Tab-separated table of C-alpha atoms in Angstrom:
chain	number	residue	atom	x	y	z
A	1	MET	CA	11.940	-29.082	49.201
A	2	SER	CA	14.159	-30.390	46.367
A	3	ILE	CA	13.598	-28.248	43.288
A	4	ARG	CA	14.806	-28.971	39.768
A	5	ILE	CA	15.203	-26.159	37.228
A	6	SER	CA	15.388	-26.832	33.491
A	7	PHE	CA	16.804	-24.239	31.126
A	8	VAL	CA	15.196	-24.197	27.683
A	9	VAL	CA	17.393	-22.446	25.100
A	10	PRO	CA	16.174	-22.034	21.496
A	11	VAL	CA	18.846	-21.442	18.860
A	12	ARG	CA	19.394	-21.121	15.140
A	13	ASN	CA	22.833	-20.484	13.677
A	14	ASP	CA	24.232	-18.753	16.748
A	15	ALA	CA	27.014	-21.064	17.931
A	16	VAL	CA	29.347	-18.420	19.377
A	17	ARG	CA	26.728	-16.651	21.473
A	18	LEU	CA	25.153	-19.983	22.422
A	19	GLU	CA	28.430	-21.082	23.997
A	20	THR	CA	28.591	-17.828	25.966
A	21	CYS	CA	24.993	-18.353	27.095
A	22	LEU	CA	25.568	-21.934	28.229
A	23	ARG	CA	28.773	-21.032	30.062
A	24	SER	CA	26.866	-18.375	31.992
A	25	ILE	CA	24.151	-20.869	32.953
A	26	LEU	CA	26.677	-23.436	34.129
A	27	ALA	CA	28.648	-20.791	36.048
A	28	GLY	CA	25.477	-19.866	37.925
A	29	ALA	CA	24.642	-23.417	38.947
A	30	CYS	CA	24.560	-23.767	42.706
A	31	GLY	CA	23.171	-25.921	45.493
A	32	ALA	CA	19.869	-24.068	45.418
A	33	ALA	CA	18.516	-26.380	42.725
A	34	ALA	CA	19.314	-29.331	40.491
A	35	LEU	CA	19.828	-28.055	36.964
A	36	ASP	CA	19.667	-29.333	33.406
A	37	ILE	CA	19.718	-27.654	29.993
A	38	VAL	CA	17.673	-28.436	26.885
A	39	VAL	CA	18.817	-26.691	23.707
A	40	VAL	CA	16.198	-26.701	20.945
A	41	ASP	CA	17.854	-26.191	17.573
A	42	ASN	CA	15.906	-24.865	14.600
A	43	GLY	CA	17.975	-26.451	11.845
A	44	SER	CA	21.318	-24.724	12.422
A	45	THR	CA	24.105	-25.179	9.874
A	46	ASP	CA	26.891	-23.579	11.929
A	47	GLY	CA	27.495	-26.342	14.467
A	48	SER	CA	25.244	-24.960	17.211
A	49	PRO	CA	24.020	-28.460	18.224
A	50	ASP	CA	27.617	-29.669	18.561
A	51	VAL	CA	28.446	-26.714	20.803
A	52	ALA	CA	25.441	-27.499	22.995
A	53	ARG	CA	26.340	-31.178	23.342
A	54	ARG	CA	29.938	-30.329	24.153
A	55	MET	CA	28.676	-28.071	26.952
A	56	GLY	CA	26.619	-30.905	28.417
A	57	ALA	CA	23.184	-29.833	27.174
A	58	GLU	CA	20.580	-32.172	25.768
A	59	VAL	CA	19.734	-31.219	22.177
A	60	LEU	CA	16.451	-31.409	20.298
A	61	VAL	CA	16.536	-30.611	16.572
A	62	ILE	CA	13.219	-29.247	15.336
A	63	GLU	CA	13.336	-27.459	11.997
A	64	ASN	CA	11.192	-24.743	10.429
A	65	VAL	CA	8.985	-23.784	13.363
A	66	ARG	CA	8.524	-20.541	15.271
A	67	VAL	CA	10.481	-19.822	18.412
A	68	SER	CA	7.324	-20.199	20.515
A	69	GLU	CA	7.036	-23.800	19.300
A	70	LEU	CA	10.726	-24.411	20.012
A	71	ARG	CA	10.228	-23.286	23.611
A	72	ASN	CA	7.079	-25.370	24.044
A	73	ARG	CA	8.745	-28.508	22.708
A	74	GLY	CA	11.757	-27.953	24.925
A	75	ALA	CA	9.502	-27.433	27.943
A	76	ARG	CA	7.642	-30.689	27.283
A	77	HIS	CA	10.940	-32.543	27.064
A	78	ALA	CA	12.462	-30.913	30.163
A	79	ALA	CA	12.211	-32.533	33.605
A	80	GLY	CA	12.310	-29.466	35.853
A	81	ASP	CA	9.746	-28.162	38.313
A	82	ILE	CA	10.821	-24.711	37.107
A	83	LEU	CA	11.244	-23.854	33.430
A	84	ALA	CA	13.857	-21.180	32.741
A	85	PHE	CA	13.623	-19.670	29.261
A	86	VAL	CA	16.887	-18.023	28.234
A	87	ASP	CA	17.691	-17.240	24.604
A	88	ALA	CA	20.972	-18.206	22.947
A	89	ASP	CA	21.986	-14.541	22.614
A	90	ASN	CA	21.517	-13.849	26.328
A	91	GLU	CA	24.148	-14.146	29.047
A	92	ILE	CA	22.938	-14.457	32.632
A	93	ALA	CA	24.842	-13.297	35.711
A	94	PRO	CA	26.010	-15.441	38.648
A	95	GLY	CA	23.234	-15.718	41.210
A	96	TRP	CA	20.477	-15.879	38.567
A	97	VAL	CA	19.447	-19.432	39.441
A	98	ALA	CA	19.371	-18.880	43.201
A	99	ALA	CA	17.395	-15.644	42.840
A	100	ALA	CA	14.848	-17.210	40.487
A	101	VAL	CA	14.245	-20.192	42.772
A	102	GLU	CA	13.978	-17.949	45.833
A	103	MET	CA	11.477	-15.551	44.266
A	104	LEU	CA	9.312	-18.300	42.779
A	105	GLN	CA	8.818	-19.704	46.272
A	106	GLN	CA	7.221	-16.445	47.423
A	107	PRO	CA	3.418	-16.519	47.870
A	108	GLY	CA	1.463	-16.459	44.627
A	109	VAL	CA	4.436	-15.967	42.276
A	110	GLY	CA	4.040	-17.799	38.970
A	111	ALA	CA	6.878	-16.266	36.965
A	112	VAL	CA	9.964	-14.135	37.558
A	113	GLY	CA	12.495	-12.369	35.345
A	114	ALA	CA	13.902	-8.960	34.525
A	115	LEU	CA	14.366	-6.518	31.671
A	116	TYR	CA	17.434	-7.217	29.555
A	117	HIS	CA	20.654	-5.275	29.975
A	118	ALA	CA	22.452	-3.917	26.926
A	119	PRO	CA	25.639	-5.884	26.182
A	120	SER	CA	28.807	-4.632	27.825
A	121	GLY	CA	30.919	-2.800	25.274
A	122	GLY	CA	28.013	-2.604	22.826
A	123	THR	CA	27.481	0.022	20.146
A	124	TRP	CA	25.916	3.382	20.927
A	125	VAL	CA	22.670	2.112	19.374
A	126	GLN	CA	22.650	-0.891	21.724
A	127	ARG	CA	23.374	1.281	24.756
A	128	THR	CA	20.687	3.746	23.736
A	129	TYR	CA	18.165	1.011	23.013
A	130	GLY	CA	18.888	-0.336	26.490
A	131	ALA	CA	18.296	3.095	28.007
A	132	LEU	CA	14.916	3.314	26.271
A	133	ARG	CA	13.992	-0.138	27.527
A	134	GLY	CA	14.887	0.749	31.123
A	135	ARG	CA	15.951	-1.603	33.895
A	136	THR	CA	14.197	-3.642	36.526
A	137	GLU	CA	14.656	-2.094	39.969
A	138	GLY	CA	14.389	-4.159	43.141
A	139	GLN	CA	11.588	-6.718	43.257
A	140	ARG	CA	8.121	-5.703	42.182
A	141	ASP	CA	5.082	-7.087	40.395
A	142	THR	CA	5.006	-6.344	36.676
A	143	SER	CA	2.652	-6.918	33.752
A	144	TRP	CA	5.046	-8.903	31.553
A	145	LEU	CA	8.574	-10.215	31.153
A	146	GLY	CA	10.656	-11.012	28.086
A	147	SER	CA	10.767	-14.686	27.124
A	148	GLY	CA	14.563	-14.621	26.820
A	149	ASN	CA	14.985	-14.037	30.561
A	150	LEU	CA	12.095	-15.761	32.275
A	151	ALA	CA	11.582	-18.474	34.889
A	152	VAL	CA	8.133	-19.956	35.462
A	153	TRP	CA	6.719	-22.821	37.464
A	154	ARG	CA	6.035	-25.777	35.171
A	155	ARG	CA	2.576	-26.185	36.661
A	156	THR	CA	1.774	-22.557	35.818
A	157	PHE	CA	3.178	-22.842	32.293
A	158	GLU	CA	1.190	-25.999	31.600
A	159	ALA	CA	-1.993	-24.571	33.137
A	160	VAL	CA	-2.070	-21.774	30.539
A	161	GLY	CA	-1.036	-24.006	27.641
A	162	GLY	CA	2.466	-22.599	27.119
A	163	PHE	CA	3.386	-20.113	24.412
A	164	ASP	CA	0.936	-19.410	21.601
A	165	VAL	CA	2.597	-21.001	18.553
A	166	SER	CA	0.547	-18.858	16.152
A	167	LEU	CA	2.484	-15.760	17.253
A	168	GLU	CA	5.709	-14.758	15.513
A	169	ALA	CA	6.540	-12.120	18.132
A	170	CYS	CA	5.292	-10.822	21.481
A	171	GLU	CA	4.484	-14.365	22.561
A	172	ASP	CA	5.942	-13.411	25.941
A	173	VAL	CA	3.410	-10.601	26.424
A	174	ASP	CA	0.594	-13.006	25.584
A	175	LEU	CA	1.927	-15.714	27.933
A	176	CYS	CA	2.276	-13.289	30.832
A	177	ARG	CA	-1.218	-11.962	30.283
A	178	ARG	CA	-2.622	-15.494	30.536
A	179	ILE	CA	-0.528	-16.245	33.622
A	180	ARG	CA	-1.902	-13.141	35.320
A	181	GLY	CA	-5.370	-14.297	34.306
A	182	THR	CA	-4.954	-17.324	36.580
A	183	GLY	CA	-4.337	-15.024	39.537
A	184	ALA	CA	-0.602	-15.756	39.679
A	185	ARG	CA	1.881	-12.945	40.197
A	186	ILE	CA	4.614	-12.002	37.722
A	187	VAL	CA	7.581	-10.436	39.478
A	188	GLY	CA	10.469	-8.450	38.062
A	189	ASP	CA	13.622	-9.084	40.094
A	190	ALA	CA	16.739	-7.006	39.450
A	191	ARG	CA	18.948	-9.897	40.566
A	192	LEU	CA	18.089	-11.826	37.383
A	193	VAL	CA	20.613	-9.896	35.326
A	194	SER	CA	20.773	-10.898	31.665
A	195	ALA	CA	22.822	-9.159	28.965
A	196	HIS	CA	21.113	-9.348	25.571
A	197	HIS	CA	23.825	-9.601	22.923
A	198	GLY	CA	21.101	-9.696	20.283
A	199	ASP	CA	20.124	-6.057	20.782
A	200	PRO	CA	20.304	-4.242	17.389
A	201	ARG	CA	23.819	-2.959	16.683
A	202	THR	CA	22.879	-0.314	14.101
A	203	LEU	CA	19.923	1.911	13.283
A	204	ARG	CA	19.184	-0.309	10.290
A	205	ASP	CA	19.154	-3.397	12.520
A	206	LEU	CA	16.811	-1.597	14.892
A	207	PHE	CA	14.408	-0.687	12.088
A	208	VAL	CA	14.323	-4.250	10.747
A	209	SER	CA	13.834	-5.869	14.151
A	210	GLU	CA	11.007	-3.529	15.203
A	211	LEU	CA	9.367	-3.785	11.788
A	212	TRP	CA	9.029	-7.528	12.445
A	213	ARG	CA	8.200	-7.284	16.156
A	214	GLY	CA	5.591	-4.558	15.700
A	215	ARG	CA	3.119	-6.889	13.996
A	216	GLY	CA	3.050	-9.157	17.012
A	217	ASN	CA	2.558	-6.182	19.313
A	218	LEU	CA	-0.569	-5.105	17.454
A	219	ARG	CA	-2.016	-8.598	17.383
A	220	VAL	CA	-1.488	-9.249	21.090
A	221	SER	CA	-2.564	-5.800	22.318
A	222	PHE	CA	-6.032	-6.107	20.814
A	223	ARG	CA	-6.702	-9.618	22.071
A	224	ARG	CA	-9.494	-10.038	24.563
A	225	PRO	CA	-9.618	-9.370	27.398
A	226	ILE	CA	-8.094	-6.031	26.431
A	227	VAL	CA	-5.663	-4.629	28.990
A	228	TRP	CA	-6.283	-0.906	28.734
A	229	ALA	CA	-2.969	0.069	30.316
A	230	GLU	CA	-1.139	-1.716	27.480
A	231	LEU	CA	-3.102	-0.117	24.619
A	232	PRO	CA	-0.890	2.979	24.174
A	233	SER	CA	1.987	0.808	22.930
A	234	ALA	CA	-0.331	-0.392	20.138
A	235	LEU	CA	-2.179	2.862	19.462
A	236	ILE	CA	0.934	5.032	19.089
A	237	PRO	CA	2.155	3.067	16.034
A	238	VAL	CA	-1.331	3.359	14.491
A	239	VAL	CA	-1.286	7.143	14.971
A	240	ASP	CA	2.257	7.348	13.598
A	241	ALA	CA	1.237	5.259	10.569
A	242	ALA	CA	-1.592	7.707	9.908
A	243	MET	CA	0.867	10.595	10.195
A	244	LEU	CA	3.220	8.964	7.692
A	245	ALA	CA	0.290	8.665	5.291
A	246	VAL	CA	-0.498	12.365	5.809
A	247	ALA	CA	3.148	13.236	5.167
A	248	ALA	CA	3.133	11.167	1.968
A	249	VAL	CA	0.047	13.044	0.728
A	250	GLY	CA	1.707	16.342	1.591
A	251	LEU	CA	4.868	15.412	-0.306
A	252	ALA	CA	2.775	14.462	-3.322
A	253	ALA	CA	1.009	17.825	-3.110
A	254	LEU	CA	4.339	19.655	-3.104
A	255	ALA	CA	5.037	18.348	-6.592
A	256	VAL	CA	1.943	20.004	-8.046
A	257	ALA	CA	1.018	22.845	-5.701
A	258	TRP	CA	3.962	24.323	-3.810
A	259	PRO	CA	3.825	25.129	-0.894
A	260	SER	CA	0.392	23.721	0.012
A	261	GLY	CA	1.855	20.366	1.068
A	262	LEU	CA	4.237	21.832	3.635
A	263	LEU	CA	1.618	22.090	6.384
A	264	PRO	CA	0.535	18.394	6.452
A	265	VAL	CA	4.139	17.268	6.174
A	266	GLY	CA	5.169	19.512	9.050
A	267	VAL	CA	2.267	18.501	11.271
A	268	ALA	CA	2.852	14.797	10.637
A	269	LEU	CA	6.558	15.009	11.409
A	270	LEU	CA	5.895	17.024	14.566
A	271	VAL	CA	3.439	14.432	15.872
A	272	ILE	CA	5.899	11.579	15.279
A	273	ALA	CA	8.780	13.576	16.757
A	274	ALA	CA	6.714	14.448	19.843
A	275	GLY	CA	6.192	10.784	20.674
A	276	ALA	CA	9.889	10.031	20.236
A	277	LEU	CA	10.834	13.052	22.326
A	278	LEU	CA	8.595	11.824	25.132
A	279	LYS	CA	10.380	8.456	25.102
A	280	ALA	CA	13.746	10.227	25.135
A	281	ALA	CA	12.688	12.402	28.064
A	282	ARG	CA	11.630	9.361	30.081
A	283	ALA	CA	14.963	7.676	29.371
A	284	ALA	CA	16.798	10.857	30.364
A	285	ALA	CA	14.865	10.973	33.621
A	286	ARG	CA	16.160	7.483	34.399
A	287	GLY	CA	19.678	8.732	33.640
A	288	THR	CA	21.505	8.242	30.324
A	289	ASP	CA	24.881	9.614	31.439
A	290	ALA	CA	25.718	6.318	33.140
A	291	VAL	CA	25.826	4.552	29.768
A	292	GLY	CA	27.650	7.330	27.902
A	293	ILE	CA	24.889	8.457	25.557
A	294	SER	CA	23.313	11.819	24.853
A	295	LEU	CA	19.696	12.937	24.733
A	296	ALA	CA	20.097	13.465	20.977
A	297	GLN	CA	21.124	9.844	20.514
A	298	VAL	CA	18.159	8.662	22.536
A	299	PHE	CA	15.860	10.814	20.390
A	300	VAL	CA	17.267	9.391	17.136
A	301	VAL	CA	16.871	5.789	18.304
A	302	ALA	CA	13.352	6.524	19.557
A	303	CYS	CA	12.436	8.007	16.146
A	304	VAL	CA	13.689	4.927	14.283
A	305	TYR	CA	11.843	2.671	16.739
A	306	ASP	CA	8.569	4.563	16.317
A	307	VAL	CA	8.774	4.785	12.520
A	308	ALA	CA	9.508	1.042	12.262
A	309	ARG	CA	6.543	0.248	14.505
A	310	ALA	CA	4.383	2.539	12.325
A	311	PHE	CA	5.393	0.725	9.132
A	312	ALA	CA	4.628	-2.573	10.889
A	313	VAL	CA	0.959	-1.536	10.987
A	314	VAL	CA	0.674	-1.895	7.200
A	315	TRP	CA	3.709	-3.945	6.163
A	316	ARG	CA	4.124	-7.605	7.021
A	317	ALA	CA	7.864	-8.157	7.423
A	318	PRO	CA	9.471	-11.587	7.837
A	319	HIS	CA	11.828	-12.317	10.701
A	320	ARG	CA	15.317	-11.075	9.966
A	321	ASN	CA	17.597	-13.808	8.654
A	322	THR	CA	19.960	-15.315	11.196
A	323	ARG	CA	23.391	-15.661	9.643
A	324	PRO	CA	25.807	-18.319	10.834
A	325	ARG	CA	28.170	-16.950	13.435
A	326	THR	CA	31.726	-18.208	13.687
A	327	ALA	CA	34.505	-17.187	16.026
A	328	ALA	CA	36.184	-15.335	13.178
A	329	ALA	CA	33.027	-13.474	12.235
A	330	ALA	CA	32.335	-12.483	15.814
A	331	SER	CA	35.803	-11.112	16.467
């Protein structure tokens, strides 16, 4: 059977990383499938559309919409039987295309992908964030896949109506939930290696990104039908937000009635730290030595992650601004 695969790549002011992304897609092209690329630009001012055209991609310019809408518009324009969603700050490995096509032809598989890898040579925060995220091992069914490293049959994507354009984040979790609802399988395949150069470089970047992403997580997790196995990721931030409120009350009490506020502050911090320590322990069990990070570093990153997600419960944060990237700025 002749299969065509269309890559849909959303971008905004990310010309340097977009070129890296497109080069990786073209390098992985093989006889397993015909291939084309649609880059959907969200009003870039740094020459991203010119980079895409120079690399042979077709370009759609659609300004001031969410990334879910960019992907949907690109998918409607694309011609492929398979839609491959790869973000401009991702770089896929050789063999990605062949592995995706092969796995999608297995019985009942509607979508395939893998967890992102941290970028090679990244900061300690990026390496640690990657350790917390984990890695896809072998080939196995999974509950969801990130929308920056995902291949799905067009017929499956269209059957569920594509990405929900009302979501600012976690649209991939929502899409995968609806795909599973049709009875189709979602498979994680370790051969679909993708380095995510957009992983947060600093603790501040991590806080800002999770502050924005956390709102989407809450909204999707409590959608019906509720998937009970996914609720802890939404309930933990709610508990942590309550603990931060308790700590704030305790700190206020310290100003007027020392040391009566010490107990609530201590209890709240212990609860938050316990959740972060559990994440760090799980990452350590998977092995952090291979990426040159310590358990202490994992704990610090986990704490920042959890506190940001807790603030997201009560604070609506906009998406972080995407600054134009030039070769000079990236060097």
